């Protein structure tokens, strides 16, 4: 099959979160399975040319916005064993000559233009496509453009929703700018946002849901949750229910090469599930020692607990803070790596950091630091993920590879991948963590307490769980097969 993916991220060269990792993991595995996969992303200014192999210009082409034609170039390259196409624009607003992927007032215009320009390129190519695979709101409009405006031989369109809370809202004139009659899409096609406060606003993700041939999200439980009442920051459940038959969930995998404690260059001592439990624990101890030295942390024998996360509403900042306080009170170490794009949340955590500045049981480190994340995954005994909602979640999967037991709120992908140590409905060998149901401090503390006791008092069971979770297979093999089956279903 020929599969063309449109995305705004591709790890490691352009990554803001889990999306970039998913695109590379899925594309590489599909390529291995013999499919022809091309990924188109914007040619961002910050992309390091040294990370791109065999780059060459394919062609120049025009794309209009507000009836003015702009020049673009498509570059073809190889990154991470994938065929990556980079779209360069010569637009006066310098849409992609920026330091970051998102966070600009004109994000909607930038990505509407990107989606249209990518289709102009595919039209110029005029080569049959089995599946046009779109990821999230920034490129969702491509489903509408491809069906209503462009004459491109595309058999089917799949939209993957990686996080339904981000929907992309725009004005009628923003669609006019890329040649779609905005008023028609607002009224006749009913693509207005469901929030009655904004009756003149178009919801781009909704457009993708209505126009795509299939819609999937990144875990079966999140797919079910999306169809329920607007329980978590989105109100697309009505639209999703109207298109229920085309909605499904496929769990993400993780990059087994990037997240491999056996070959991880960031670790003081590498380790593998094939090692004896004694050597695994020695390696984890070495990881602790390195961080202890670097950050002057206490030499505690009690478990190390932590979180590696964006500190945003989704990740439940209140419970992250309570988790830190509770762990320290219980004599554990707690390490928090992450920062917040929301100034009020960040300010709150700045104060928390000040409060614990002299406490050697805690580390609060505000940075996005890939190398440190690897070291912390290895050093921790437990990873706390108290999310309000979680489409899939990669960090619990990564943690398990490193023998770090997840403590999670049972929602979305966390519910599909973490099974409580005391869940008698789950076979013992499948229990791999600690869970709690509600977004509630005492429920979370109960799970933390059970985890700490498990570590301290049930040494043999704890050690066998560490080995068990390290052996679990969260590679892209199975998810890629599932995507392939979905592609085949919609393209035939
Ligand atoms: P989301 O995509 O919602 O942020 P996921 O759990 O799906 O959450 O993916 C987050 C990814 O980003 C993981 O690979 C995690 O290790 C990484 N990450 C999150 N915060 C940081 C940080 N501060 N430094 C380094 N890596 C981080």
Coordinates of C-alpha atoms in Angstrom, one line a residue, residues 50-422:
X50 CA 23.0 16.8 10.6
X51 CA 20.1 14.5 11.6
X52 CA 18.8 14.3 8.1
X53 CA 20.3 11.9 5.6
X54 CA 20.3 12.1 1.8
X55 CA 18.2 15.2 1.5
X56 CA 17.4 16.4 -2.0
X57 CA 14.9 18.8 -3.5
X58 CA 12.1 17.0 -5.2
X59 CA 10.2 19.9 -6.8
X60 CA 8.9 23.5 -6.5
X61 CA 5.2 24.3 -6.6
X62 CA 2.7 27.0 -5.8
X63 CA 0.1 27.3 -3.2
X64 CA -2.5 30.1 -2.8
X65 CA -3.7 31.8 0.3
X66 CA -6.1 34.7 0.1
X67 CA -5.7 34.5 -3.7
X68 CA -2.0 35.2 -3.5
X69 CA 0.3 32.5 -4.8
X70 CA 3.3 31.5 -2.8
X71 CA 6.3 29.4 -3.7
X72 CA 7.1 26.1 -1.9
X73 CA 9.7 23.4 -2.2
X74 CA 9.4 19.8 -1.2
X75 CA 12.5 18.1 0.1
X76 CA 12.9 14.3 0.3
X77 CA 15.1 12.8 2.9
X78 CA 15.7 9.7 5.1
X79 CA 15.4 10.0 8.8
X80 CA 15.2 7.0 11.2
X81 CA 14.8 4.6 8.3
X82 CA 11.7 6.5 7.1
X83 CA 11.0 8.4 3.9
X84 CA 10.5 11.9 5.3
X85 CA 9.3 14.8 3.1
X86 CA 9.9 18.3 4.3
X87 CA 7.8 21.1 3.1
X88 CA 9.5 24.5 2.8
X89 CA 7.4 27.6 2.3
X90 CA 8.4 31.0 1.0
X91 CA 5.5 32.7 2.6
X92 CA 6.0 36.3 3.8
X93 CA 4.7 35.3 7.3
X94 CA 7.6 32.9 7.7
X95 CA 5.2 30.2 8.9
X96 CA 7.9 27.6 9.8
X97 CA 10.9 29.8 10.3
X98 CA 10.2 29.8 14.0
X99 CA 11.9 28.4 17.1
X100 CA 9.1 26.0 18.1
X101 CA 6.4 23.8 16.6
X102 CA 3.4 25.3 18.3
X103 CA 2.5 28.3 20.5
X104 CA 2.1 31.2 18.0
X105 CA -1.0 33.4 17.6
X106 CA -1.2 32.3 13.9
X107 CA -0.9 28.6 14.5
X108 CA -4.2 27.9 12.8
X109 CA -3.1 29.9 9.7
X110 CA 0.3 28.2 9.7
X111 CA -1.2 24.7 9.7
X112 CA -4.1 25.4 7.4
X113 CA -1.5 26.5 4.8
X114 CA 0.7 23.5 5.5
X115 CA -2.2 21.1 4.9
X116 CA -3.2 22.8 1.7
X117 CA 0.4 23.0 0.4
X118 CA 0.9 19.3 1.1
X119 CA -2.1 18.5 -1.0
X120 CA -0.9 20.8 -3.8
X121 CA 2.2 18.7 -3.8
X122 CA 0.3 15.4 -3.9
X123 CA -1.8 16.7 -6.7
X124 CA 1.2 17.7 -8.7
X125 CA 2.6 14.2 -8.1
X126 CA -0.7 12.6 -9.3
X127 CA 0.3 9.2 -8.0
X128 CA -2.4 6.9 -6.5
X129 CA -2.5 6.9 -2.7
X130 CA -4.2 4.1 -0.8
X131 CA -4.4 5.9 2.6
X132 CA -3.9 9.5 3.4
X133 CA -3.3 9.3 7.2
X134 CA -3.9 12.6 9.1
X135 CA -2.8 13.3 12.7
X136 CA -4.7 15.7 15.0
X137 CA -6.3 19.0 14.4
X138 CA -3.5 20.8 12.6
X139 CA -3.9 18.7 9.5
X140 CA -7.5 17.6 9.9
X141 CA -8.7 20.1 7.3
X142 CA -6.8 18.0 4.6
X143 CA -9.8 15.6 4.8
X144 CA -12.2 18.4 3.7
X145 CA -9.8 19.8 1.1
X146 CA -9.1 16.4 -0.4
X147 CA -12.7 15.4 -0.7
X148 CA -14.2 18.8 -1.8
X149 CA -11.6 20.7 -3.7
X150 CA -8.6 18.6 -4.8
X151 CA -8.7 16.0 -7.5
X152 CA -6.1 13.5 -6.1
X153 CA -6.3 9.8 -6.6
X154 CA -6.7 9.0 -2.8
X155 CA -8.7 5.8 -1.9
X156 CA -9.3 6.6 1.7
X157 CA -8.6 9.0 4.6
X158 CA -7.8 8.1 8.2
X159 CA -7.8 10.7 11.0
X160 CA -6.0 9.7 14.2
X161 CA -6.9 11.8 17.3
X162 CA -3.9 11.8 19.6
X163 CA -5.6 14.2 22.1
X164 CA -9.2 15.2 21.7
X165 CA -8.8 18.3 23.9
X166 CA -6.9 20.1 21.2
X167 CA -9.3 20.8 18.4
X168 CA -8.2 23.8 16.4
X169 CA -10.8 26.6 16.3
X170 CA -10.9 29.1 13.5
X171 CA -13.0 31.8 11.9
X172 CA -15.0 31.5 8.6
X173 CA -12.5 33.8 6.9
X174 CA -9.6 31.5 7.8
X175 CA -11.2 28.8 5.7
X176 CA -11.9 31.4 3.0
X177 CA -8.2 32.1 2.9
X178 CA -7.4 28.6 1.8
X179 CA -10.1 28.5 -0.8
X180 CA -12.9 26.8 1.1
X181 CA -16.2 28.7 1.5
X182 CA -16.1 29.2 5.3
X183 CA -19.8 30.1 5.6
X184 CA -20.8 26.9 3.8
X185 CA -18.8 24.8 6.1
X186 CA -20.1 26.6 9.2
X187 CA -23.8 26.4 8.3
X188 CA -24.5 23.7 5.7
X189 CA -21.8 21.2 6.7
X190 CA -22.3 22.0 10.4
X191 CA -18.7 22.2 11.3
X192 CA -19.3 24.9 13.9
X193 CA -17.8 24.4 17.4
X194 CA -20.2 22.8 19.8
X195 CA -19.6 25.5 22.4
X196 CA -22.7 27.7 22.1
X197 CA -20.7 30.7 23.2
X198 CA -18.9 30.7 19.8
X199 CA -21.6 30.1 17.2
X200 CA -19.4 31.6 14.4
X201 CA -16.4 29.4 15.1
X202 CA -15.3 26.4 13.0
X203 CA -13.9 23.4 14.7
X204 CA -11.1 21.8 12.6
X205 CA -11.0 18.5 14.3
X206 CA -14.7 18.1 13.9
X207 CA -14.2 18.7 10.1
X208 CA -11.7 15.8 10.1
X209 CA -14.1 13.5 12.0
X210 CA -17.0 14.2 9.6
X211 CA -14.9 14.0 6.4
X212 CA -12.5 11.1 7.1
X213 CA -13.4 7.6 6.2
X214 CA -12.2 6.3 9.5
X215 CA -11.3 7.9 12.8
X216 CA -9.1 6.3 15.4
X217 CA -7.6 7.2 18.7
X218 CA -4.6 5.8 20.6
X219 CA -6.2 3.4 23.0
X220 CA -9.5 1.4 23.1
X221 CA -10.5 2.9 26.4
X222 CA -10.0 6.5 25.3
X223 CA -12.0 5.7 22.2
X224 CA -14.9 4.7 24.5
X225 CA -14.4 7.7 26.7
X226 CA -14.5 10.1 23.7
X227 CA -18.0 8.8 22.8
X228 CA -19.3 9.5 26.3
X229 CA -20.6 12.8 27.7
X230 CA -18.2 15.7 27.4
X231 CA -16.4 14.6 30.5
X232 CA -13.0 15.9 29.8
X233 CA -12.5 19.2 28.1
X234 CA -14.0 18.4 24.8
X235 CA -17.5 18.4 23.4
X236 CA -17.1 16.3 20.3
X237 CA -19.0 13.3 21.7
X238 CA -22.2 14.3 19.7
X239 CA -20.3 14.4 16.4
X240 CA -18.3 11.3 17.3
X241 CA -21.5 9.4 18.1
X242 CA -23.0 10.4 14.7
X243 CA -19.9 8.7 13.2
X244 CA -19.6 6.0 15.8
X245 CA -19.2 3.2 13.3
X246 CA -16.0 4.6 12.0
X247 CA -14.4 5.2 15.4
X248 CA -11.9 2.7 16.9
X249 CA -8.9 2.6 19.2
X250 CA -5.4 1.3 18.6
X251 CA -2.9 1.3 21.5
X252 CA 0.5 3.1 20.7
X253 CA 3.8 1.3 21.0
X254 CA 7.1 2.7 22.0
X255 CA 10.4 2.9 20.2
X256 CA 12.3 -0.1 21.5
X257 CA 15.6 1.2 20.2
X258 CA 15.4 4.6 21.9
X259 CA 14.0 3.2 25.1
X260 CA 16.3 0.2 25.8
X261 CA 18.1 0.0 29.1
X262 CA 20.4 -2.6 27.6
X263 CA 21.9 0.0 25.1
X264 CA 21.0 3.3 26.7
X265 CA 24.0 5.6 26.5
X266 CA 22.6 7.9 29.2
X267 CA 22.8 5.2 32.0
X268 CA 25.6 4.7 34.5
X269 CA 25.2 1.0 34.0
X270 CA 23.1 -0.7 31.3
X271 CA 20.8 -3.6 32.2
X272 CA 18.4 -6.0 30.6
X273 CA 15.5 -8.2 31.6
X274 CA 17.8 -11.2 30.8
X275 CA 20.1 -10.2 33.8
X276 CA 19.5 -11.6 37.2
X277 CA 17.3 -9.5 39.4
X278 CA 20.3 -8.7 41.6
X279 CA 22.2 -7.1 38.7
X280 CA 19.1 -5.2 37.6
X281 CA 18.8 -3.7 41.0
X282 CA 22.5 -2.9 41.1
X283 CA 22.1 -1.0 37.8
X284 CA 19.1 0.9 39.1
X285 CA 21.1 1.7 42.3
X286 CA 23.9 3.0 40.1
X287 CA 21.4 5.3 38.3
X288 CA 20.3 6.6 41.7
X289 CA 23.9 7.2 42.9
X290 CA 24.6 9.3 39.8
X291 CA 21.5 11.5 40.4
X292 CA 22.3 11.7 44.1
X293 CA 25.7 13.1 43.4
X294 CA 24.4 15.5 40.7
X295 CA 21.5 16.9 42.7
X296 CA 22.6 16.3 46.3
X297 CA 19.7 13.8 47.0
X298 CA 19.3 11.8 50.2
X299 CA 20.6 8.2 50.2
X300 CA 17.3 6.7 51.0
X301 CA 16.6 3.0 51.1
X302 CA 13.0 3.7 50.7
X303 CA 11.6 3.7 47.1
X304 CA 12.2 6.5 44.7
X305 CA 9.0 7.8 43.2
X306 CA 8.7 10.4 40.4
X307 CA 7.0 11.9 37.4
X308 CA 8.3 12.9 34.0
X309 CA 5.6 15.0 32.5
X310 CA 4.2 18.2 31.0
X311 CA 2.6 19.9 34.0
X312 CA -0.8 20.7 32.4
X313 CA -4.5 20.2 33.4
X314 CA -4.5 16.7 31.7
X315 CA -1.7 15.5 33.9
X316 CA -3.4 16.5 37.2
X317 CA -1.0 19.1 38.7
X318 CA -2.9 19.0 42.1
X319 CA -2.4 15.2 42.5
X320 CA 1.3 15.5 41.3
X321 CA 1.9 18.0 44.1
X322 CA 0.0 15.8 46.6
X323 CA 1.9 12.8 45.5
X324 CA 5.2 14.5 46.0
X325 CA 4.2 15.7 49.5
X326 CA 2.9 12.3 50.5
X327 CA 6.0 10.4 49.2
X328 CA 8.3 12.7 51.1
X329 CA 6.2 12.4 54.3
X330 CA 6.6 8.6 54.0
X331 CA 10.4 9.0 53.8
X332 CA 10.7 8.3 50.0
X333 CA 12.5 10.4 47.5
X334 CA 10.4 12.1 44.8
X335 CA 11.7 13.4 41.5
X336 CA 9.7 15.6 39.2
X337 CA 11.0 16.4 35.8
X338 CA 8.8 18.7 33.7
X339 CA 7.5 22.2 33.3
X340 CA 4.3 24.0 32.5
X341 CA 3.4 26.1 29.5
X342 CA 0.6 27.6 31.8
X343 CA 2.1 30.6 33.7
X344 CA -0.2 30.2 36.7
X345 CA 0.5 26.5 37.1
X346 CA 4.2 27.2 36.6
X347 CA 4.1 29.9 39.3
X348 CA 2.5 27.5 41.7
X349 CA 5.2 24.9 41.1
X350 CA 7.9 27.5 41.4
X351 CA 6.7 28.1 45.0
X352 CA 6.6 24.4 45.6
X353 CA 10.2 24.1 44.5
X354 CA 11.1 26.9 46.8
X355 CA 9.4 25.2 49.7
X356 CA 11.3 22.0 49.1
X357 CA 14.6 23.6 48.0
X358 CA 16.5 22.4 51.1
X359 CA 14.8 19.0 51.3
X360 CA 17.2 16.4 50.0
X361 CA 14.4 13.9 49.4
X362 CA 13.0 15.9 46.5
X363 CA 14.1 17.0 43.1
X364 CA 11.9 19.4 41.2
X365 CA 13.6 20.1 37.8
X366 CA 11.9 22.4 35.3
X367 CA 13.2 21.4 32.0
X368 CA 12.6 19.3 28.9
X369 CA 15.6 17.1 29.2
X370 CA 15.7 13.9 27.2
X371 CA 19.0 12.6 28.7
X372 CA 17.9 13.3 32.3
X373 CA 14.5 11.6 31.5
X374 CA 16.4 8.4 30.6
X375 CA 18.4 8.5 33.8
X376 CA 15.3 9.2 36.0
X377 CA 13.3 6.3 34.4
X378 CA 16.2 4.0 35.4
X379 CA 16.6 5.4 38.9
X380 CA 13.0 5.4 39.9
X381 CA 11.2 2.4 41.5
X382 CA 7.7 3.8 40.8
X383 CA 6.4 6.3 38.3
X384 CA 3.3 8.3 39.3
X385 CA 0.8 9.2 36.5
X386 CA -2.4 10.6 38.1
X387 CA -3.8 12.0 34.8
X388 CA -7.3 13.5 34.6
X389 CA -7.5 11.8 31.1
X390 CA -4.8 10.1 29.1
X391 CA -5.3 9.2 25.4
X392 CA -2.6 6.5 25.5
X393 CA 0.4 7.7 27.6
X394 CA 3.9 6.6 26.7
X395 CA 5.6 7.2 30.0
X396 CA 4.1 4.2 31.8
X397 CA 5.2 2.0 28.9
X398 CA 8.7 3.4 29.0
X399 CA 8.9 3.1 32.8
X400 CA 8.1 -0.6 32.6
X401 CA 10.9 -1.2 30.1
X402 CA 13.2 0.3 32.8
X403 CA 11.8 -1.9 35.6
X404 CA 9.9 1.0 37.1
X405 CA 6.5 0.2 38.3
X406 CA 3.7 2.5 37.3
X407 CA 1.1 4.0 39.7
X408 CA -1.7 5.4 37.6
X409 CA -5.2 6.7 37.6
X410 CA -7.2 4.2 35.6
X411 CA -8.2 6.2 32.6
X412 CA -7.7 5.9 28.8
X413 CA -4.5 4.2 27.7
X414 CA -3.4 3.9 31.4
X415 CA -6.5 1.7 32.0
X416 CA -5.6 -0.5 29.0
X417 CA -1.9 -1.0 30.0
X418 CA -1.7 -1.0 33.8
X419 CA -3.4 -3.6 36.0
X420 CA -3.4 -3.4 39.8
X421 CA -1.3 -5.7 41.9
X422 CA -4.5 -6.6 43.9

